[in-house]
CSV table of C-alpha atoms in Angstrom, one decimal:
chain,number,residue,atom,x,y,z
A,853,MET,CA,-17.0,-4.9,39.7
A,854,SER,CA,-15.7,-6.7,36.9
A,855,MET,CA,-13.0,-9.3,37.5
A,856,LEU,CA,-9.6,-9.6,35.9
A,857,GLN,CA,-9.5,-12.4,33.4
A,858,PRO,CA,-6.7,-13.9,31.2
A,859,TYR,CA,-6.1,-13.4,27.3
A,860,LYS,CA,-4.2,-14.0,24.4
A,861,PHE,CA,-3.8,-12.0,21.5
A,862,ILE,CA,-1.9,-12.5,18.0
A,863,VAL,CA,-1.0,-9.7,15.7
A,864,LEU,CA,-1.1,-9.8,12.3
A,865,GLN,CA,1.8,-8.6,10.3
A,866,TYR,CA,2.5,-7.4,6.9
A,867,ILE,CA,5.8,-8.2,5.0
A,868,HIS,CA,6.4,-6.4,1.9
A,869,ASP,CA,9.6,-8.1,1.4
A,870,LEU,CA,10.7,-11.2,3.4
A,871,GLY,CA,14.3,-10.9,2.2
A,872,ALA,CA,14.4,-7.5,4.1
A,873,GLY,CA,12.5,-8.7,6.5
A,874,GLU,CA,10.4,-5.0,7.0
A,875,VAL,CA,7.4,-5.6,9.1
A,876,ILE,CA,4.3,-3.4,9.5
A,877,ASN,CA,1.2,-4.4,12.0
A,878,VAL,CA,-1.7,-4.3,10.5
A,879,GLY,CA,-4.3,-6.2,12.7
A,880,VAL,CA,-4.9,-7.9,16.4
A,881,ALA,CA,-7.3,-10.7,17.1
A,882,LEU,CA,-7.7,-11.5,20.8
A,883,HIS,CA,-9.2,-14.1,22.8
A,884,ALA,CA,-10.6,-14.3,26.5
A,885,PRO,CA,-11.7,-17.7,27.2
A,886,ASN,CA,-13.8,-16.9,30.3
A,887,SER,CA,-15.7,-14.4,28.5
A,888,ASN,CA,-16.0,-16.8,25.6
A,889,TYR,CA,-14.9,-13.6,23.7
A,890,VAL,CA,-12.8,-13.9,20.6
A,891,SER,CA,-12.4,-11.5,17.8
A,892,ALA,CA,-9.9,-9.2,15.4
A,893,LYS,CA,-9.5,-5.6,14.6
A,894,CYS,CA,-8.0,-5.0,10.9
A,895,ARG,CA,-6.5,-1.9,9.4
A,896,GLN,CA,-9.1,-0.5,6.8
A,897,THR,CA,-6.9,1.9,5.2
A,898,TYR,CA,-3.8,1.7,3.0
A,899,ALA,CA,-2.7,5.1,2.7
A,900,ARG,CA,0.5,4.5,5.0
A,901,LEU,CA,1.9,1.4,3.1
A,902,SER,CA,1.0,2.8,-0.4
A,903,ALA,CA,3.0,5.8,0.7
A,904,ILE,CA,6.0,3.5,1.5
A,905,TYR,CA,5.7,0.6,-1.0
A,906,PRO,CA,5.7,1.0,-4.6
A,907,GLY,CA,2.9,-0.8,-6.5
A,908,PHE,CA,1.3,-1.8,-3.4
A,909,ASP,CA,-2.4,-3.3,-4.3
A,910,GLY,CA,-4.4,-1.4,-2.1
A,911,GLU,CA,-7.8,-3.1,-3.0
A,912,TYR,CA,-6.4,-6.3,-2.5
A,913,PHE,CA,-4.9,-5.6,0.6
A,914,LYS,CA,-8.5,-3.8,2.1
A,915,SER,CA,-10.0,-7.2,0.6
A,916,ASN,CA,-8.0,-9.5,2.9
A,917,MET,CA,-8.6,-7.4,6.0
A,918,ARG,CA,-12.3,-7.8,5.7
A,919,HIS,CA,-12.1,-11.3,4.9
A,920,ILE,CA,-10.0,-11.9,8.2
A,921,SER,CA,-12.1,-9.4,10.4
A,922,SER,CA,-15.4,-11.2,9.0
A,923,GLU,CA,-13.9,-14.9,9.8
A,924,PHE,CA,-13.4,-13.9,13.0
A,925,SER,CA,-16.9,-12.3,13.8
A,926,LYS,CA,-18.5,-15.4,12.3
A,927,PHE,CA,-17.2,-17.5,15.4
A,928,ASN,CA,-19.5,-17.9,18.2
A,929,ASP,CA,-18.4,-20.9,20.6
A,930,CYS,CA,-15.1,-19.3,21.7
A,931,LEU,CA,-14.8,-22.6,23.9
A,932,ASN,CA,-13.8,-25.1,21.2
A,933,PHE,CA,-12.7,-22.6,18.3
A,934,LYS,CA,-15.0,-25.1,16.1
A,935,GLY,CA,-12.6,-27.7,16.6
A,936,HIS,CA,-9.5,-25.5,16.7
A,937,SER,CA,-7.7,-25.9,19.9
A,938,SER,CA,-6.1,-22.5,20.6
A,939,LEU,CA,-6.3,-19.0,19.1
A,940,THR,CA,-3.1,-19.6,16.9
A,941,ASP,CA,-4.7,-22.7,15.6
A,942,TYR,CA,-8.1,-20.8,14.6
A,943,ALA,CA,-5.9,-17.9,13.3
A,944,TYR,CA,-3.9,-20.2,11.1
A,945,SER,CA,-7.4,-22.0,9.8
A,946,ILE,CA,-8.1,-18.5,8.4
A,947,LEU,CA,-5.0,-17.3,7.2
A,948,PRO,CA,-2.3,-20.1,6.7
A,949,LYS,CA,1.2,-20.1,7.3
A,950,ASP,CA,3.1,-19.5,3.9
A,951,ASP,CA,5.7,-17.0,2.4
A,952,GLY,CA,3.1,-14.4,1.6
A,953,SER,CA,2.9,-10.8,2.7
A,954,LEU,CA,0.6,-11.3,5.6
A,955,GLN,CA,2.0,-13.2,8.6
A,956,TRP,CA,0.7,-13.8,12.1
A,957,SER,CA,3.2,-12.8,14.8
A,958,SER,CA,3.9,-15.5,18.2
A,959,ILE,CA,1.3,-15.3,20.7
A,960,SER,CA,1.4,-13.0,23.5
A,961,GLY,CA,-1.1,-12.7,26.6
A,962,GLY,CA,-2.1,-10.5,29.4
A,963,VAL,CA,-5.1,-10.0,32.2
A,964,THR,CA,-7.9,-7.5,31.5
A,965,LYS,CA,-11.6,-6.5,32.6
A,966,ASN,CA,-12.8,-6.0,29.5
A,967,PRO,CA,-11.7,-7.9,26.5
A,968,GLU,CA,-13.3,-5.9,23.7
A,969,LYS,CA,-12.0,-2.9,25.4
A,970,GLU,CA,-8.2,-4.6,25.4
A,971,LEU,CA,-8.8,-5.2,22.2
A,972,ASP,CA,-8.9,-1.6,21.1
A,973,LYS,CA,-5.8,-0.7,23.3
A,974,LEU,CA,-3.9,-3.2,21.9
A,975,PHE,CA,-4.8,-2.1,18.2
A,976,GLU,CA,-3.9,1.2,19.2
A,977,ARG,CA,-0.8,0.3,20.6
A,978,TYR,CA,0.4,-2.1,17.8
A,979,VAL,CA,-1.1,-0.9,14.6
A,980,THR,CA,-2.2,2.9,14.8
A,981,HIS,CA,0.1,4.2,17.3
A,982,HIS,CA,2.5,5.3,14.7
A,983,ASP,CA,-0.2,6.8,12.2
A,984,SER,CA,0.4,10.7,11.7
A,985,LYS,CA,-2.0,12.3,14.2
A,986,ASN,CA,-2.8,14.8,11.9
A,987,GLN,CA,-6.2,13.6,10.8
A,988,ARG,CA,-5.8,15.4,7.2
A,989,GLU,CA,-6.5,12.9,4.6
A,990,ARG,CA,-3.1,12.7,2.8
A,991,ARG,CA,-3.3,12.5,-0.9
A,992,THR,CA,-2.6,8.9,-2.5
A,993,GLU,CA,-1.7,7.7,-6.0
A,994,SER,CA,-5.1,7.2,-6.6
A,995,ASP,CA,-6.2,10.7,-5.8
A,996,ILE,CA,-3.6,11.8,-8.6
A,997,TRP,CA,-4.6,9.6,-10.9
A,998,LYS,CA,-8.1,10.3,-10.3
A,999,ASN,CA,-7.4,14.2,-11.7
A,1000,PHE,CA,-5.2,13.1,-14.2
A,1001,LYS,CA,-7.5,10.8,-15.6
A,1002,LYS,CA,-10.2,13.4,-15.8
A,1003,GLU,CA,-7.9,14.9,-18.3
A,1004,LEU,CA,-6.9,12.4,-20.1
A,1005,ASP,CA,-11.0,11.8,-20.6
A,1006,VAL,CA,-11.3,15.2,-21.8
A,1007,LYS,CA,-8.8,14.7,-24.8
A,1008,LYS,CA,-10.6,11.4,-25.3
A,1009,ILE,CA,-7.4,9.1,-25.0
A,1010,SER,CA,-8.2,7.4,-21.7
A,1011,SER,CA,-8.8,3.8,-23.8
A,1012,HIS,CA,-5.5,3.8,-24.8
A,1013,PHE,CA,-3.8,2.9,-22.0
A,1014,VAL,CA,-3.7,-0.8,-20.8
A,1015,GLN,CA,-1.9,-3.1,-18.1
A,1016,LYS,CA,1.7,-3.5,-18.8
A,1017,LYS,CA,4.2,-5.9,-16.6
A,1018,ILE,CA,8.1,-5.4,-17.0
A,1019,SER,CA,9.8,-7.9,-16.1
A,1020,VAL,CA,13.3,-9.6,-16.1
A,1021,HIS,CA,14.2,-13.3,-14.9
A,1022,ASP,CA,14.3,-12.3,-11.1
A,1023,ASP,CA,11.9,-9.5,-10.9
A,1024,GLU,CA,8.6,-7.7,-12.2
A,1025,ILE,CA,7.0,-4.5,-11.9
A,1026,ASN,CA,3.1,-4.1,-13.0
A,1027,PHE,CA,2.2,-0.7,-14.6
A,1028,SER,CA,-1.7,0.0,-14.7
A,1029,HIS,CA,-1.2,2.9,-17.4
A,1030,ALA,CA,0.8,2.3,-20.3
A,1031,TRP,CA,0.5,2.8,-24.2
A,1032,LYS,CA,2.8,1.1,-27.0
A,1033,ASN,CA,4.6,3.5,-29.6
A,1034,GLY,CA,7.3,1.8,-30.7
A,1035,ILE,CA,8.2,1.4,-27.0
A,1036,TRP,CA,6.0,1.0,-23.8
A,1037,HIS,CA,5.4,4.5,-22.3
A,1038,CYS,CA,4.6,3.5,-18.8
A,1039,ILE,CA,2.7,6.4,-16.6
A,1040,GLU,CA,3.1,6.0,-13.2
A,1041,PRO,CA,1.7,8.7,-10.3
A,1042,LEU,CA,3.7,9.4,-7.1
A,1043,SER,CA,2.9,11.2,-4.1
A,1044,PHE,CA,4.9,12.4,-1.5
A,1045,ASP,CA,2.4,13.8,0.3
A,1046,LEU,CA,3.6,11.9,3.4
A,1047,SER,CA,4.4,12.7,6.8
A,1048,SER,CA,7.9,12.6,7.8
A,1049,PRO,CA,11.0,13.1,5.6
A,1050,GLU,CA,12.3,9.9,6.3
A,1051,TYR,CA,9.2,8.4,4.5
A,1052,ILE,CA,9.5,10.2,1.8
A,1053,LYS,CA,13.4,9.4,1.4
A,1054,GLU,CA,12.4,6.0,1.6
A,1055,LYS,CA,9.5,5.8,-1.0
A,1056,ALA,CA,12.1,7.6,-3.3
A,1057,HIS,CA,14.7,5.3,-2.6
A,1058,LYS,CA,12.3,2.0,-3.1
A,1059,TRP,CA,11.3,3.6,-6.7
A,1060,LEU,CA,15.0,3.6,-7.5
A,1061,GLY,CA,15.3,0.2,-6.4
A,1062,GLN,CA,12.6,-1.3,-8.1
A,1063,ILE,CA,13.2,0.6,-11.5
A,1064,ALA,CA,16.7,-0.4,-11.4
A,1065,SER,CA,16.0,-4.0,-11.1
A,1066,VAL,CA,13.9,-4.2,-14.1
A,1067,SER,CA,15.5,-1.8,-16.2
A,1068,GLN,CA,17.7,-4.4,-18.0
A,1069,GLY,CA,14.7,-6.5,-19.3
A,1070,ARG,CA,14.4,-7.5,-23.3
A,1071,GLU,CA,11.4,-4.8,-23.6
A,1072,GLU,CA,12.3,-1.4,-24.0
A,1073,PHE,CA,10.1,1.2,-22.1
A,1074,LYS,CA,10.3,4.9,-20.7
A,1075,LEU,CA,8.6,5.7,-17.4
A,1076,TYR,CA,7.2,8.8,-16.7
A,1077,LEU,CA,6.6,9.8,-12.9
A,1078,VAL,CA,4.1,12.3,-12.1
A,1079,VAL,CA,4.9,13.4,-8.7
A,1080,ALA,CA,3.0,15.2,-6.2
A,1081,LYS,CA,4.7,17.3,-3.4
A,1082,PRO,CA,3.9,17.5,0.1
A,1083,SER,CA,1.3,19.4,1.7
A,1084,GLU,CA,3.3,20.4,4.4
A,1085,ASN,CA,6.0,23.4,3.6
A,1086,ALA,CA,8.5,22.1,6.3
A,1087,LEU,CA,8.9,18.9,3.6
A,1088,GLN,CA,9.7,20.6,0.5
A,1089,GLY,CA,13.0,20.4,1.1
A,1090,ALA,CA,12.5,16.6,1.6
A,1091,TYR,CA,10.8,16.2,-1.6
A,1092,GLU,CA,13.4,18.1,-3.8
A,1093,LYS,CA,15.7,15.5,-2.3
A,1094,ALA,CA,13.3,12.8,-3.3
A,1095,VAL,CA,13.3,13.9,-6.8
A,1096,SER,CA,17.1,14.3,-6.8
A,1097,ILE,CA,16.9,10.6,-6.0
A,1098,LEU,CA,14.3,9.6,-8.9
A,1099,ASN,CA,16.7,11.5,-11.4
A,1100,LYS,CA,19.4,8.7,-10.7
A,1101,ILE,CA,16.9,6.2,-12.0
A,1102,PRO,CA,19.2,4.1,-14.6
A,1103,ALA,CA,16.0,4.0,-17.3
A,1104,ASN,CA,14.4,6.3,-19.9
A,1105,LYS,CA,12.6,8.4,-17.6
A,1106,GLU,CA,10.6,11.6,-17.0
A,1107,ILE,CA,9.7,13.4,-13.7
A,1108,ILE,CA,6.6,15.4,-14.3
A,1109,PRO,CA,5.7,17.6,-11.2
A,1110,GLU,CA,1.8,17.3,-10.8
A,1111,ASP,CA,1.3,21.2,-11.6
A,1112,GLN,CA,2.9,20.6,-14.8
A,1113,SER,CA,0.7,17.6,-15.8
A,1114,LEU,CA,-1.7,19.6,-18.3
A,1115,GLN,CA,1.4,20.4,-20.0
A,1116,PHE,CA,2.4,16.9,-20.3
A,1117,ILE,CA,-1.1,15.8,-21.0
A,1118,GLU,CA,-1.2,17.7,-24.2
A,1119,ARG,CA,2.0,16.4,-25.5
A,1120,LEU,CA,1.1,12.7,-24.9
A,1121,ALA,CA,-2.4,13.5,-26.8
A,1122,ALA,CA,-0.6,14.9,-29.8
A,1123,GLN,CA,1.9,12.0,-29.8
A,1124,ILE,CA,-1.2,9.5,-29.2
A,1125,GLU,CA,-3.1,11.2,-31.9
A,1126,GLU,CA,-0.2,11.0,-34.7
A,1127,HIS,CA,0.5,7.5,-33.7
A,1128,VAL,CA,-3.3,6.7,-34.5
A,1129,HIS,CA,-3.4,8.6,-37.7
């Protein structure tokens, strides 16, 4: 029978806004010295984060998660941590303590018979416990844009879109799909295919706040939000409230339901053609 042995663990946290102090756990690292075991498990998906935070860079996040997991998997001699004296010391050698969005928690510990299974349990407890138990994949902004871009390609106008940063002295927002015709026209897909009314409302409020923050910049722009409904009928009321919140954005804007995007693209193609010629 396996004997109980001590272990230490540390949680990796994502903090989108250091001032607001909102924390979402995204990984766990564990060290059990009696078994010469050290490993980390990090979140490999970002749908929940991108659903909550406007402008969230999912691919950059996944790259960071792969790097941290890889650095822990390289470790072989758990007794000396390659010159580092503790799990915390080693964790900070991989991800230094700074004012970035990824931060390590304080260290905790316990006892276990199986460190590998313990890491799985800690990951479920601290990271994935609040994920939707519905295994259906929810639609993200990437899904919306993929369909939208297909129609832009049909109209042969995709090449007119570039990245654009809208900024003021203390804030900025990057749009990946923008074109200029006197002013900047910025198109942003926005998925409300979320798991609860609270997430839907929170996402709408974040967009309201972020656009309001940059709306007084020197460069004039118009925002087009292509919004997707939740898949669950029970959340349609929350979606309608979210659209109402978005309509409070104090900037030149249009809210385009995804099922009306074809008509919008037709109008957009006509404007671009007129501008080009």
